[in-house]
Amino acid sequence: GGGPNVIHVRAGANCLMDGTSWTDAYPDLATALASAPDASKTEIWLAVTNNYMEKAITLNSSLTIRGGFAGVENSSDERPEGASTKLDGNNVYRTMDFVVPATATLTVERIVFAHSSQSELKKTGNGDLTVRDCLFTDANTTGMSGRGISASSGTLRVSNCKFLNLIGPNEQNVDGGNGIFMSSCTAAYV
């Protein structure tokens, strides 16, 4: 599904595990991102649950990460209505952390972010970030601004997202925004 520009990630995948199809999908997000997507791979489709990232990833080109797949779709329009993919850091791991260069855009859609050890979606670098149809919930980090989204530089676009329970342990507040923290952004559209 999706064509040669798509990297597939599906829980339980055990064939070639090269991301070229749902049958030969990577079994988890960390393995898929370790393949260092290049300009020929413009999308990552996720059919996983309770997945996370082990380290920050630097992009070389624009990338769209789409959640909500069952692992059989041929186009993103075939995803079940309202379905999302859950990335859960179990209060130990990062859920999503990218360095986006000025020439690139990171787009993230239909992801539930929970229990990250850092900001649930962190974007550094001068590139842009677009976030659609996501839920940010149950951050449990201390002393951190931007428990939901932390974005520095570039343009930030956020639409149709929810931010819940992002205050942290013992309702500890911080100086910056708990839901969204922006630093040196060119523009923000929320």
mmCIF file of C-alpha atoms in Angstrom:
data_model
loop_
_atom_site.group_PDB
_atom_site.id
_atom_site.type_symbol
_atom_site.label_atom_id
_atom_site.label_comp_id
_atom_site.label_asym_id
_atom_site.label_seq_id
_atom_site.Cartn_x
_atom_site.Cartn_y
_atom_site.Cartn_z
ATOM 1 C CA GLY A 1 0.000 0.000 0.000
ATOM 2 C CA GLY A 2 0.944 3.582 -0.640
ATOM 3 C CA GLY A 3 3.718 3.130 -3.166
ATOM 4 C CA PRO A 4 7.515 3.200 -3.033
ATOM 5 C CA ASN A 5 7.634 6.506 -1.122
ATOM 6 C CA VAL A 6 6.034 4.926 1.991
ATOM 7 C CA ILE A 7 7.785 3.226 4.921
ATOM 8 C CA HIS A 8 5.391 0.774 6.626
ATOM 9 C CA VAL A 9 5.549 -0.003 10.349
ATOM 10 C CA ARG A 10 3.325 -2.809 11.676
ATOM 11 C CA ALA A 11 3.363 -4.554 15.043
ATOM 12 C CA GLY A 12 4.086 -8.252 14.607
ATOM 13 C CA ALA A 13 5.723 -7.883 11.180
ATOM 14 C CA ASN A 14 8.210 -10.704 10.648
ATOM 15 C CA CYS A 15 8.848 -11.147 6.911
ATOM 16 C CA LEU A 16 11.548 -9.057 5.190
ATOM 17 C CA MET A 17 11.116 -6.203 7.716
ATOM 18 C CA ASP A 18 12.367 -3.603 5.217
ATOM 19 C CA GLY A 19 9.311 -1.319 5.344
ATOM 20 C CA THR A 20 8.396 -1.736 1.663
ATOM 21 C CA SER A 21 4.863 -3.084 2.301
ATOM 22 C CA TRP A 22 2.546 -4.104 5.121
ATOM 23 C CA THR A 23 3.755 -7.695 4.726
ATOM 24 C CA ASP A 24 7.411 -6.640 4.876
ATOM 25 C CA ALA A 25 6.903 -3.788 7.366
ATOM 26 C CA TYR A 26 9.327 -2.762 10.062
ATOM 27 C CA PRO A 27 8.103 -4.172 13.393
ATOM 28 C CA ASP A 28 8.520 -0.900 15.333
ATOM 29 C CA LEU A 29 9.141 2.816 14.899
ATOM 30 C CA ALA A 30 12.725 2.792 16.211
ATOM 31 C CA THR A 31 13.792 0.209 13.612
ATOM 32 C CA ALA A 32 12.079 2.148 10.822
ATOM 33 C CA LEU A 33 13.756 5.417 11.811
ATOM 34 C CA ALA A 34 17.151 3.721 12.117
ATOM 35 C CA SER A 35 16.885 3.109 8.365
ATOM 36 C CA ALA A 36 17.467 6.872 8.014
ATOM 37 C CA PRO A 37 14.678 7.855 5.607
ATOM 38 C CA ASP A 38 15.973 9.744 2.566
ATOM 39 C CA ALA A 39 14.235 12.049 0.099
ATOM 40 C CA SER A 40 12.715 9.057 -1.748
ATOM 41 C CA LYS A 41 10.741 8.103 1.385
ATOM 42 C CA THR A 42 8.251 10.866 2.112
ATOM 43 C CA GLU A 43 5.830 9.083 4.467
ATOM 44 C CA ILE A 44 5.796 6.656 7.381
ATOM 45 C CA TRP A 45 2.539 4.741 7.959
ATOM 46 C CA LEU A 46 2.036 3.375 11.478
ATOM 47 C CA ALA A 47 0.019 0.283 12.433
ATOM 48 C CA VAL A 48 1.537 -0.116 15.896
ATOM 49 C CA THR A 49 0.457 0.350 19.516
ATOM 50 C CA ASN A 50 2.400 1.584 22.537
ATOM 51 C CA ASN A 51 5.483 2.338 20.438
ATOM 52 C CA TYR A 52 8.174 4.960 21.143
ATOM 53 C CA MET A 53 11.477 6.421 19.910
ATOM 54 C CA GLU A 54 14.806 5.579 21.511
ATOM 55 C CA LYS A 55 16.651 8.713 20.385
ATOM 56 C CA ALA A 56 16.222 11.967 18.486
ATOM 57 C CA ILE A 57 16.332 11.643 14.692
ATOM 58 C CA THR A 58 17.698 14.260 12.281
ATOM 59 C CA LEU A 59 15.721 14.474 9.053
ATOM 60 C CA ASN A 60 17.393 15.100 5.711
ATOM 61 C CA SER A 61 14.154 15.952 3.889
ATOM 62 C CA SER A 62 10.436 16.488 4.502
ATOM 63 C CA LEU A 63 8.536 13.619 6.131
ATOM 64 C CA THR A 64 4.883 12.882 6.936
ATOM 65 C CA ILE A 65 4.134 10.410 9.736
ATOM 66 C CA ARG A 66 0.593 9.070 9.582
ATOM 67 C CA GLY A 67 -1.077 7.020 12.305
ATOM 68 C CA GLY A 68 -4.369 5.175 12.481
ATOM 69 C CA PHE A 69 -3.627 2.309 10.104
ATOM 70 C CA ALA A 70 -4.810 -1.275 10.616
ATOM 71 C CA GLY A 71 -2.019 -2.606 8.406
ATOM 72 C CA VAL A 72 -3.968 -3.455 5.243
ATOM 73 C CA GLU A 73 -4.668 -0.082 3.615
ATOM 74 C CA ASN A 74 -3.553 0.916 0.119
ATOM 75 C CA SER A 75 -4.132 4.641 0.688
ATOM 76 C CA SER A 76 -4.354 6.884 3.725
ATOM 77 C CA ASP A 77 -8.024 7.518 2.862
ATOM 78 C CA GLU A 78 -8.785 3.853 3.708
ATOM 79 C CA ARG A 79 -7.947 4.295 7.407
ATOM 80 C CA PRO A 80 -10.877 3.702 9.768
ATOM 81 C CA GLU A 81 -12.631 6.929 10.720
ATOM 82 C CA GLY A 82 -11.149 8.364 13.916
ATOM 83 C CA ALA A 83 -8.465 5.670 14.282
ATOM 84 C CA SER A 84 -5.125 6.707 15.785
ATOM 85 C CA THR A 85 -1.792 5.127 16.607
ATOM 86 C CA LYS A 86 -0.599 5.303 20.207
ATOM 87 C CA LEU A 87 2.992 6.198 21.025
ATOM 88 C CA ASP A 88 3.571 5.526 24.732
ATOM 89 C CA GLY A 89 6.933 6.298 26.308
ATOM 90 C CA ASN A 90 6.069 4.471 29.549
ATOM 91 C CA ASN A 91 7.581 7.500 31.378
ATOM 92 C CA VAL A 92 11.036 6.268 30.259
ATOM 93 C CA TYR A 93 11.296 6.763 26.483
ATOM 94 C CA ARG A 94 10.696 9.603 24.019
ATOM 95 C CA THR A 95 7.514 9.406 21.996
ATOM 96 C CA MET A 96 8.680 11.624 19.109
ATOM 97 C CA ASP A 97 11.817 13.786 18.832
ATOM 98 C CA PHE A 98 13.116 15.232 15.539
ATOM 99 C CA VAL A 99 15.650 17.747 14.275
ATOM 100 C CA VAL A 100 14.126 19.283 11.131
ATOM 101 C CA PRO A 101 16.412 21.305 8.815
ATOM 102 C CA ALA A 102 15.306 24.619 7.300
ATOM 103 C CA THR A 103 14.604 22.996 3.935
ATOM 104 C CA ALA A 104 12.171 20.438 5.388
ATOM 105 C CA THR A 105 8.765 20.050 7.034
ATOM 106 C CA LEU A 106 7.694 17.385 9.520
ATOM 107 C CA THR A 107 3.972 16.552 9.395
ATOM 108 C CA VAL A 108 2.393 14.341 12.071
ATOM 109 C CA GLU A 109 -1.221 13.166 12.056
ATOM 110 C CA ARG A 110 -3.540 10.854 13.968
ATOM 111 C CA ILE A 111 -1.148 9.989 16.789
ATOM 112 C CA VAL A 112 -1.931 9.633 20.504
ATOM 113 C CA PHE A 113 1.129 10.726 22.483
ATOM 114 C CA ALA A 114 1.362 9.552 26.105
ATOM 115 C CA HIS A 115 3.819 9.140 28.986
ATOM 116 C CA SER A 116 6.913 10.527 27.262
ATOM 117 C CA SER A 117 10.133 10.994 29.219
ATOM 118 C CA GLN A 118 10.477 14.375 27.478
ATOM 119 C CA SER A 119 8.127 16.570 25.466
ATOM 120 C CA GLU A 120 5.692 14.227 23.763
ATOM 121 C CA LEU A 121 6.471 15.818 20.382
ATOM 122 C CA LYS A 122 9.746 17.719 20.258
ATOM 123 C CA LYS A 123 10.954 19.526 17.125
ATOM 124 C CA THR A 124 14.227 21.415 16.946
ATOM 125 C CA GLY A 125 15.944 22.834 13.884
ATOM 126 C CA ASN A 126 14.769 25.598 11.542
ATOM 127 C CA GLY A 127 12.244 23.477 9.594
ATOM 128 C CA ASP A 128 8.475 23.617 9.962
ATOM 129 C CA LEU A 129 6.136 21.381 12.001
ATOM 130 C CA THR A 130 2.504 20.574 11.126
ATOM 131 C CA VAL A 131 0.402 18.548 13.599
ATOM 132 C CA ARG A 132 -3.151 17.365 12.826
ATOM 133 C CA ASP A 133 -5.742 15.234 14.622
ATOM 134 C CA CYS A 134 -3.483 14.258 17.548
ATOM 135 C CA LEU A 135 -3.978 13.748 21.296
ATOM 136 C CA PHE A 136 -1.314 14.713 23.837
ATOM 137 C CA THR A 137 -1.984 13.204 27.246
ATOM 138 C CA ASP A 138 -0.565 12.085 30.587
ATOM 139 C CA ALA A 139 2.891 13.630 30.456
ATOM 140 C CA ASN A 140 4.767 12.764 33.619
ATOM 141 C CA THR A 141 7.951 14.792 33.288
ATOM 142 C CA THR A 142 9.109 17.284 35.891
ATOM 143 C CA GLY A 143 10.347 20.817 35.412
ATOM 144 C CA MET A 144 9.801 20.865 31.650
ATOM 145 C CA SER A 145 8.109 23.374 29.395
ATOM 146 C CA GLY A 146 6.138 22.014 26.474
ATOM 147 C CA ARG A 147 5.094 18.654 27.834
ATOM 148 C CA GLY A 148 2.777 18.260 24.835
ATOM 149 C CA ILE A 149 4.619 19.975 21.964
ATOM 150 C CA SER A 150 7.981 21.710 22.172
ATOM 151 C CA ALA A 151 8.924 23.504 18.952
ATOM 152 C CA SER A 152 11.882 25.760 18.290
ATOM 153 C CA SER A 153 12.327 27.842 15.147
ATOM 154 C CA GLY A 154 10.392 27.451 11.903
ATOM 155 C CA THR A 155 6.615 27.673 11.572
ATOM 156 C CA LEU A 156 4.256 25.649 13.781
ATOM 157 C CA ARG A 157 0.787 24.611 12.579
ATOM 158 C CA VAL A 158 -1.514 22.695 14.958
ATOM 159 C CA SER A 159 -5.102 21.755 14.090
ATOM 160 C CA ASN A 160 -7.803 19.553 15.612
ATOM 161 C CA CYS A 161 -5.615 18.389 18.530
ATOM 162 C CA LYS A 162 -6.398 17.801 22.219
ATOM 163 C CA PHE A 163 -4.101 18.417 25.197
ATOM 164 C CA LEU A 164 -5.029 16.627 28.451
ATOM 165 C CA ASN A 165 -3.273 15.956 31.790
ATOM 166 C CA LEU A 166 -0.021 17.692 30.863
ATOM 167 C CA ILE A 167 0.678 19.321 34.211
ATOM 168 C CA GLY A 168 3.084 16.615 35.431
ATOM 169 C CA PRO A 169 3.545 15.000 38.831
ATOM 170 C CA ASN A 170 2.032 16.754 41.838
ATOM 171 C CA GLU A 171 0.532 19.334 39.479
ATOM 172 C CA GLN A 172 3.954 20.967 39.152
ATOM 173 C CA ASN A 173 3.801 23.985 36.891
ATOM 174 C CA VAL A 174 6.683 25.390 34.881
ATOM 175 C CA ASP A 175 7.418 28.771 33.350
ATOM 176 C CA GLY A 176 6.557 27.759 29.761
ATOM 177 C CA GLY A 177 3.398 26.327 28.267
ATOM 178 C CA ASN A 178 2.544 22.834 29.420
ATOM 179 C CA GLY A 179 0.541 22.040 26.272
ATOM 180 C CA ILE A 180 2.657 23.865 23.674
ATOM 181 C CA PHE A 181 5.993 25.614 24.190
ATOM 182 C CA MET A 182 7.444 27.635 21.307
ATOM 183 C CA SER A 183 10.897 29.169 21.130
ATOM 184 C CA SER A 184 12.040 31.493 18.324
ATOM 185 C CA CYS A 185 9.305 30.292 15.959
ATOM 186 C CA THR A 186 8.714 32.342 12.821
ATOM 187 C CA ALA A 187 4.940 31.940 13.115
ATOM 188 C CA ALA A 188 2.375 29.754 14.876
ATOM 189 C CA TYR A 189 -1.140 28.785 13.752
ATOM 190 C CA VAL A 190 -3.122 26.877 16.384
#
